[in-house]
Amino acid sequence: MQMNPPDGADAPRMVVVGAGPAGVRAAQTLLRHGVRPVIVDEAALPGGQIYRQGATPRGTARQRYGFEWKRAQAIHRAGADLAVHADYRGGTAVWNAAPGSLDLVRDGELDALPYSHLLLATGATDRVLPFAGWTLPGVYTLGGAQIALKSQDCVFGPRIVFAGTGPLLYLVAYQYARAGAQVQAVLDSAPLGGQARAMPALLSQPGMLAKGLYYLGWLRAHGVPVHHDVQLDAAQGAGRIDSVLATLGGQARTIPCDALAVGHGLRAETQLADLLDCAFDFDAAQRAWLPRRDANGRSSVAGVYLAGDGAGIGGAVLAELAGERAALAMLADSGIAVSATRVQALARRQARLARFRRGLDQAFPLPGAGAGCDDSVMVCRCEEVCAGTLRTAASQYAIDDLNRLKALTRIGMGLCQGRMCQAGAAELLADCRGLAPADMGRLRGQAPVKPLNLAMLGKVKT
């Protein structure tokens, strides 16, 4: 049953940050219930990272998105409809968040956006741990390699190595091989035994499992070497990468290449939830601090909701369900009737997919960055802080907290605000102090979470 939403000056102003699968489905749900939401997204077009659209798409949707092309097109169509019927603000970044208001930047202009209810669907980025040579030209993230293929229909290489762990590793390697790149090897840090033990949970979603097995089988059938339980030691080269050094089966091996795409799983984008003082908990499987939320997506802060990979890595399908369910919670909290039957159906589907996600976490455990990281390795690229500097400070001052390490070494003070270096620094500090990563705490969020030109600061619109 549905009732008319409140209107007038006291009507809720519902804002969705992010136009990926979670954000698009959330905004759709609000529109269906008579609420015209504001959608804010950094990209010019909807789809998020997983279904990213280029300004001038090249190739067919099937070529860009593989098995997921129909789902991608559905999200794109829904996003196009939102651009017409909602207050859609593409190409707009949120650089600060406070209770009741967001600070935005678009085309060099700043603006403020008030809200009564806020849904954060901020997505995820690559989790990359530092290793020797990772700052060399020719070293990319898995997500970066995939974006180049989706947006520009181009590949890095021609000879490319894929390294790290997680489902994205095999997907991008497969996409590159299909696009004509010479994939030299796939180096998975996860042991094969863990993937076998995870099979009962993975069988809960046979269709998804079949896709993953297809990618692996296709790569092997086309002569791409796939190795498990690999330690990525270094990217090598004079001025640019020309080879990868890795330990395979206990033996060091050099693999010639022109490019390396690497990613140690994904990490949730949680900065806005942090600025809003949402409570966080440490997730051992994802080796990260994640904002606390209930089953309906409510955070610990009234009026703030969380959905999708920005609240914990779950994948695109789970993100769509979580986005709709969080939007239903927003509506219910505003006094707008929603279908309890629909909420229950979403909960059942989420539970099945969550089991599959736990299987993936078991199959592809995330590695740490501890004793194997040489002192000369750059951990924080923005501030040029090396592992040796961190170890010296940690030992000299008995540091057991990332924020104290930040104060003494400037790690995490650069343009990325710790998004790229926090995971590696936490792992390294934990190893140095003989403690668990959860004991290291997390870097406190600071605005601006997106780089701003100082000349912009006097242009805030009121």
XYZ file of C-alpha atoms in Angstrom:
462
model
C 0.000 0.000 0.000
C 1.271 3.468 -0.796
C 0.248 6.842 0.542
C 0.952 10.290 -0.780
C 4.219 11.721 0.519
C 4.274 14.883 2.545
C 4.798 18.084 0.575
C 5.402 21.741 1.249
C 8.138 23.369 3.272
C 8.327 20.473 5.728
C 8.671 17.784 3.053
C 11.784 15.635 3.431
C 14.668 16.417 1.116
C 16.226 13.085 0.290
C 19.720 13.066 -1.195
C 21.532 10.094 -2.704
C 25.304 10.290 -3.124
C 26.506 7.947 -5.858
C 24.874 6.781 -9.099
C 26.177 3.243 -9.213
C 23.915 0.195 -8.794
C 22.990 1.043 -5.172
C 22.379 4.736 -5.748
C 20.363 4.281 -8.946
C 18.059 1.665 -7.415
C 17.623 3.779 -4.282
C 16.684 6.875 -6.278
C 14.287 4.845 -8.436
C 12.563 3.586 -5.303
C 12.139 7.108 -3.961
C 10.649 8.293 -7.248
C 8.184 5.404 -7.301
C 6.937 6.556 -3.910
C 6.425 10.132 -5.043
C 9.645 11.611 -3.679
C 11.867 13.527 -6.117
C 15.394 12.903 -4.829
C 18.622 14.762 -5.443
C 21.317 12.480 -6.879
C 24.943 13.588 -6.710
C 27.622 11.687 -8.611
C 31.210 12.462 -9.589
C 30.888 10.838 -13.002
C 29.089 12.609 -15.816
C 26.960 9.527 -16.528
C 25.387 6.943 -14.192
C 26.688 3.417 -13.730
C 29.346 3.695 -11.038
C 32.742 2.081 -11.450
C 31.365 -1.349 -12.267
C 29.121 -0.123 -15.095
C 31.092 2.972 -16.029
C 30.023 4.723 -19.222
C 32.353 6.567 -21.527
C 31.291 9.900 -23.016
C 31.542 8.259 -26.448
C 31.212 4.498 -25.834
C 33.263 2.282 -28.102
C 32.307 -1.238 -29.006
C 29.073 -2.925 -27.974
C 27.703 -3.183 -24.450
C 28.409 -6.915 -24.570
C 32.055 -6.200 -25.371
C 32.390 -3.644 -22.559
C 30.537 -5.482 -19.802
C 30.684 -9.159 -20.778
C 28.105 -11.356 -19.049
C 26.803 -8.314 -17.162
C 25.913 -6.254 -20.236
C 22.148 -6.553 -19.755
C 22.383 -5.555 -16.095
C 24.651 -2.656 -17.055
C 22.195 -1.452 -19.690
C 19.347 -1.669 -17.184
C 21.253 0.561 -14.751
C 22.098 2.985 -17.558
C 18.460 3.211 -18.660
C 17.332 3.753 -15.085
C 19.982 6.443 -14.665
C 18.860 8.193 -17.845
C 15.300 8.217 -16.527
C 16.503 9.717 -13.237
C 18.260 12.482 -15.157
C 14.844 13.496 -16.509
C 12.594 13.012 -13.486
C 14.906 13.637 -10.512
C 17.311 16.401 -9.543
C 20.340 14.689 -11.082
C 23.727 16.357 -10.571
C 26.378 14.531 -12.553
C 30.021 15.588 -12.607
C 29.641 16.795 -9.020
C 31.826 15.773 -6.085
C 31.020 15.943 -2.373
C 34.057 17.355 -0.584
C 32.572 17.775 2.889
C 29.618 16.482 4.865
C 27.981 17.865 7.994
C 24.668 17.168 9.734
C 21.962 18.414 7.384
C 24.252 19.710 4.626
C 26.747 18.601 1.987
C 29.430 20.741 0.353
C 29.727 20.178 -3.389
C 32.114 21.133 -6.155
C 31.328 21.131 -9.872
C 33.332 22.742 -12.665
C 35.342 24.692 -10.117
C 32.256 26.114 -8.411
C 31.313 25.326 -4.808
C 27.790 24.883 -3.534
C 25.932 23.712 -0.423
C 23.173 21.092 -0.526
C 20.861 20.779 2.491
C 19.197 17.440 3.213
C 16.817 15.842 5.673
C 17.709 12.253 4.754
C 20.986 11.178 3.178
C 21.854 7.876 1.514
C 25.546 7.265 0.946
C 26.201 4.877 -1.953
C 29.802 5.910 -2.498
C 31.142 2.638 -3.905
C 34.661 1.281 -3.701
C 38.151 1.609 -5.111
C 41.077 -0.752 -5.486
C 42.864 -1.865 -2.342
C 46.537 -1.712 -3.277
C 49.313 -2.642 -0.876
C 52.806 -1.201 -1.347
C 55.564 -3.296 -2.903
C 58.901 -2.544 -4.482
C 58.436 -0.656 -7.752
C 54.716 -0.042 -7.422
C 55.232 3.644 -8.267
C 56.931 2.878 -11.604
C 55.236 4.110 -14.784
C 53.345 1.200 -16.288
C 51.957 -0.045 -12.962
C 48.185 0.384 -12.741
C 45.350 -0.737 -10.532
C 42.940 -3.401 -11.752
C 40.159 -0.828 -11.662
C 42.231 1.628 -13.679
C 42.955 -1.013 -16.299
C 39.267 -1.853 -16.539
C 38.245 1.805 -16.831
C 40.616 2.288 -19.760
C 38.985 -0.643 -21.502
C 35.403 0.432 -20.780
C 35.777 4.156 -21.335
C 38.382 4.388 -24.106
C 38.345 0.852 -25.550
C 42.115 0.675 -25.082
C 44.377 -1.736 -23.232
C 47.632 -1.290 -21.343
C 50.512 -3.394 -22.533
C 50.839 -4.934 -25.029
C 52.413 -7.474 -22.617
C 50.639 -7.219 -19.270
C 50.710 -9.114 -15.969
C 47.722 -9.190 -13.627
C 48.426 -9.636 -9.914
C 46.667 -9.498 -6.569
C 43.560 -11.416 -5.572
C 39.786 -11.404 -5.773
C 37.191 -11.956 -8.500
C 38.103 -8.694 -10.248
C 41.573 -10.094 -10.964
C 40.208 -12.822 -13.220
C 37.503 -10.678 -14.768
C 39.880 -7.943 -15.922
C 42.491 -10.443 -17.112
C 39.798 -12.164 -19.168
C 38.534 -8.857 -20.574
C 42.036 -7.831 -21.599
C 42.812 -11.173 -23.206
C 39.537 -11.023 -25.130
C 40.422 -7.476 -26.239
C 43.682 -8.700 -27.761
C 46.218 -7.898 -25.032
C 49.063 -10.326 -24.469
C 48.406 -11.460 -20.894
C 51.718 -12.777 -19.613
C 50.384 -14.254 -16.386
C 47.736 -14.029 -13.672
C 49.350 -14.041 -10.222
C 46.851 -14.742 -7.436
C 48.103 -14.376 -3.865
C 45.285 -16.616 -2.573
C 46.081 -20.318 -2.071
C 44.073 -22.753 -4.162
C 43.040 -24.709 -1.065
C 41.014 -21.804 0.279
C 39.005 -21.640 -2.913
C 38.208 -25.345 -2.645
C 37.051 -24.942 0.970
C 34.834 -22.033 -0.027
C 33.005 -24.071 -2.671
C 29.919 -24.946 -0.540
C 29.191 -21.252 0.040
C 29.968 -20.348 -3.568
C 27.532 -22.997 -4.792
C 24.738 -20.974 -3.179
C 24.876 -18.819 -6.332
C 25.678 -21.313 -9.121
C 25.228 -18.747 -11.877
C 27.796 -16.363 -10.387
C 30.172 -19.233 -9.676
C 29.845 -20.449 -13.260
C 30.896 -17.041 -14.580
C 34.025 -17.044 -12.442
C 34.924 -20.585 -13.477
C 34.358 -19.620 -17.111
C 36.831 -16.720 -16.857
C 39.433 -18.999 -15.281
C 38.835 -21.799 -17.770
C 38.926 -19.434 -20.753
C 42.254 -17.975 -19.658
C 43.838 -21.389 -19.228
C 42.380 -22.696 -22.478
C 43.974 -19.762 -24.298
C 47.404 -20.363 -22.836
C 47.444 -17.734 -20.081
C 49.501 -18.979 -17.099
C 47.490 -18.768 -13.860
C 49.373 -19.137 -10.582
C 48.087 -19.359 -7.012
C 49.663 -18.629 -3.631
C 51.968 -16.083 -5.266
C 54.018 -13.439 -3.496
C 54.403 -10.304 -5.614
C 57.939 -9.121 -4.839
C 58.632 -6.225 -7.182
C 57.921 -4.352 -10.361
C 61.269 -3.846 -12.087
C 62.566 -1.464 -14.708
C 64.743 1.570 -15.381
C 62.306 4.472 -15.650
C 59.426 2.186 -16.624
C 58.343 -1.323 -15.751
C 59.875 -4.043 -17.897
C 59.321 -7.110 -15.691
C 57.691 -8.458 -12.549
C 59.545 -10.386 -9.856
C 57.340 -12.878 -8.002
C 57.757 -15.958 -5.817
C 55.970 -18.926 -7.345
C 56.040 -22.238 -5.506
C 58.854 -21.009 -3.287
C 61.050 -19.948 -6.204
C 61.727 -16.446 -7.506
C 60.709 -15.880 -11.094
C 61.006 -12.893 -13.418
C 58.180 -12.304 -15.896
C 58.848 -9.808 -18.734
C 56.052 -7.309 -19.326
C 55.215 -3.771 -20.405
C 52.511 -3.198 -17.789
C 51.295 -4.546 -14.468
C 47.709 -4.300 -13.200
C 47.421 -5.027 -9.508
C 44.714 -5.014 -6.853
C 44.476 -6.729 -3.473
C 40.692 -6.778 -3.379
C 38.574 -3.655 -2.999
C 38.171 -1.067 -0.260
C 35.000 0.801 0.634
C 34.869 4.593 0.225
C 33.862 5.608 3.748
C 35.114 9.177 4.131
C 31.704 10.867 4.139
C 30.315 8.459 6.724
C 33.374 9.245 8.833
C 32.851 13.018 8.574
C 29.254 12.504 9.719
C 30.458 10.689 12.854
C 28.944 7.342 11.930
C 30.107 4.503 14.155
C 32.593 2.084 12.592
C 33.459 -1.564 13.242
C 36.442 -3.577 12.060
C 35.640 -6.266 9.491
C 38.237 -9.035 9.735
C 37.421 -10.571 6.335
C 37.766 -7.245 4.499
C 40.601 -6.097 6.802
C 38.995 -2.674 7.061
C 36.933 -0.392 9.277
C 33.397 -0.168 7.910
C 30.501 2.086 8.942
C 27.971 0.335 11.151
C 24.507 -0.193 9.644
C 21.454 -2.245 10.447
C 19.804 -4.691 8.073
C 17.820 -1.856 6.460
C 20.852 0.350 5.837
C 20.384 2.752 8.751
C 23.676 4.072 10.111
C 24.278 4.990 13.744
C 23.414 8.618 12.832
C 19.738 9.463 12.468
C 18.811 10.370 8.906
C 21.971 8.851 7.358
C 21.708 5.578 5.430
C 24.321 3.346 3.809
C 24.164 1.008 0.827
C 26.425 -0.734 -1.645
C 30.162 -1.278 -1.622
C 30.735 2.010 0.190
C 29.482 0.284 3.341
C 31.213 -3.049 2.727
C 32.228 -4.959 -0.392
C 29.358 -7.107 -1.652
C 29.208 -6.701 -5.412
C 26.848 -5.037 -7.853
C 23.825 -7.304 -7.439
C 23.865 -7.049 -3.649
C 24.348 -3.287 -3.994
C 21.142 -2.953 -6.032
C 19.153 -4.778 -3.367
C 20.732 -2.807 -0.538
C 20.057 0.471 -2.319
C 16.364 -0.274 -2.700
C 16.045 -1.492 0.877
C 17.797 1.558 2.309
C 15.508 3.821 0.283
C 12.488 1.999 1.688
C 13.847 2.613 5.186
C 14.245 6.323 4.387
C 10.640 6.464 3.233
C 9.318 4.562 6.225
C 11.230 6.828 8.601
C 9.588 9.801 6.875
C 6.092 8.459 7.440
C 5.588 7.185 3.895
C 4.055 3.714 3.704
C 6.174 0.995 2.087
C 5.508 -2.658 1.335
C 6.600 -4.963 4.164
C 6.368 -7.858 1.706
C 8.885 -6.182 -0.583
C 11.260 -5.541 2.314
C 11.066 -9.217 3.312
C 11.726 -10.348 -0.265
C 14.785 -8.101 -0.472
C 16.025 -9.445 2.863
C 15.817 -13.034 1.646
C 17.740 -12.273 -1.538
C 20.353 -10.301 0.391
C 20.876 -13.221 2.783
C 21.549 -15.616 -0.092
C 23.990 -13.233 -1.734
C 25.693 -12.494 1.586
C 26.477 -16.184 1.954
C 28.092 -16.157 -1.472
C 30.078 -13.066 -0.470
C 31.391 -14.863 2.601
C 32.503 -17.633 0.289
C 34.425 -15.150 -1.848
C 36.102 -13.739 1.260
C 37.204 -17.269 2.157
C 38.315 -18.081 -1.384
C 40.295 -14.852 -1.817
C 41.684 -13.816 1.600
C 43.245 -10.375 1.522
C 47.003 -10.268 2.105
C 48.795 -7.966 4.513
C 51.904 -5.855 3.917
C 54.349 -6.566 6.692
C 57.799 -8.064 6.895
C 58.029 -8.542 3.130
C 57.871 -4.783 2.493
C 61.441 -3.412 2.238
C 62.322 -0.206 4.112
C 62.908 1.613 0.825
C 59.375 0.992 -0.457
C 57.216 4.105 -0.729
C 54.046 3.601 1.308
C 52.501 7.085 1.051
C 53.078 8.428 -2.434
C 51.500 11.835 -1.790
C 53.898 12.684 1.053
C 56.739 10.361 -0.088
C 56.889 8.400 3.168
C 58.816 5.124 3.000
C 58.279 1.937 4.996
C 61.562 2.474 6.851
C 60.376 5.873 8.105
C 57.199 4.317 9.434
C 59.030 1.451 11.116
C 61.532 3.800 12.743
C 58.804 6.065 14.114
C 56.714 3.122 15.298
C 59.635 1.572 17.164
C 61.145 4.791 18.539
C 57.845 6.123 19.924
C 56.040 2.814 20.585
C 53.202 3.869 18.246
C 50.101 1.684 18.291
C 47.725 4.125 16.583
C 47.528 5.228 12.954
C 46.643 8.823 13.834
C 49.762 9.191 15.973
C 51.814 7.700 13.160
C 50.214 10.250 10.828
C 51.107 13.140 13.143
C 54.758 12.085 13.302
C 55.343 11.036 9.694
C 52.660 12.908 7.622
C 51.378 9.647 6.171
C 47.827 10.133 4.912
C 48.101 13.943 4.785
C 48.318 14.196 1.003
C 45.785 14.633 -1.777
C 44.223 11.191 -1.322
C 43.693 11.747 2.434
C 44.911 8.218 3.155
C 42.589 6.418 0.749
C 45.517 4.759 -1.026
C 48.003 4.357 1.825
C 45.907 3.680 4.932
C 45.553 -0.070 4.338
C 49.271 -0.565 3.736
C 50.280 1.646 6.657
C 47.944 -0.185 9.036
C 49.241 -3.578 7.947
C 52.847 -2.469 8.227
C 52.358 -0.855 11.643
C 50.561 -3.943 12.951
C 53.389 -6.169 11.750
C 56.016 -3.876 13.264
C 54.287 -3.797 16.661
C 53.235 -7.460 16.674
C 49.538 -6.562 16.863
C 46.420 -7.066 14.733
C 45.378 -4.455 12.127
C 42.186 -3.868 14.128
C 44.336 -2.624 17.018
C 45.808 0.176 14.892
C 42.588 2.174 14.647
C 41.827 4.187 11.530
C 42.783 7.565 10.195
C 40.272 10.245 11.166
C 38.532 11.803 8.185
C 39.330 15.378 7.265
C 37.658 17.720 4.820
C 38.161 18.267 1.981
C 37.940 14.601 1.033
C 38.434 15.650 -2.602
C 41.239 17.983 -3.710
C 40.173 21.633 -3.936
C 41.849 24.693 -5.366
C 42.320 27.206 -2.549
C 40.885 29.899 -4.807
C 37.543 28.088 -4.641
C 37.095 28.434 -0.906
C 35.619 31.921 -1.111
C 32.977 30.871 -3.611
C 30.605 28.864 -1.413
C 27.012 29.604 -2.410
C 24.478 30.173 0.350
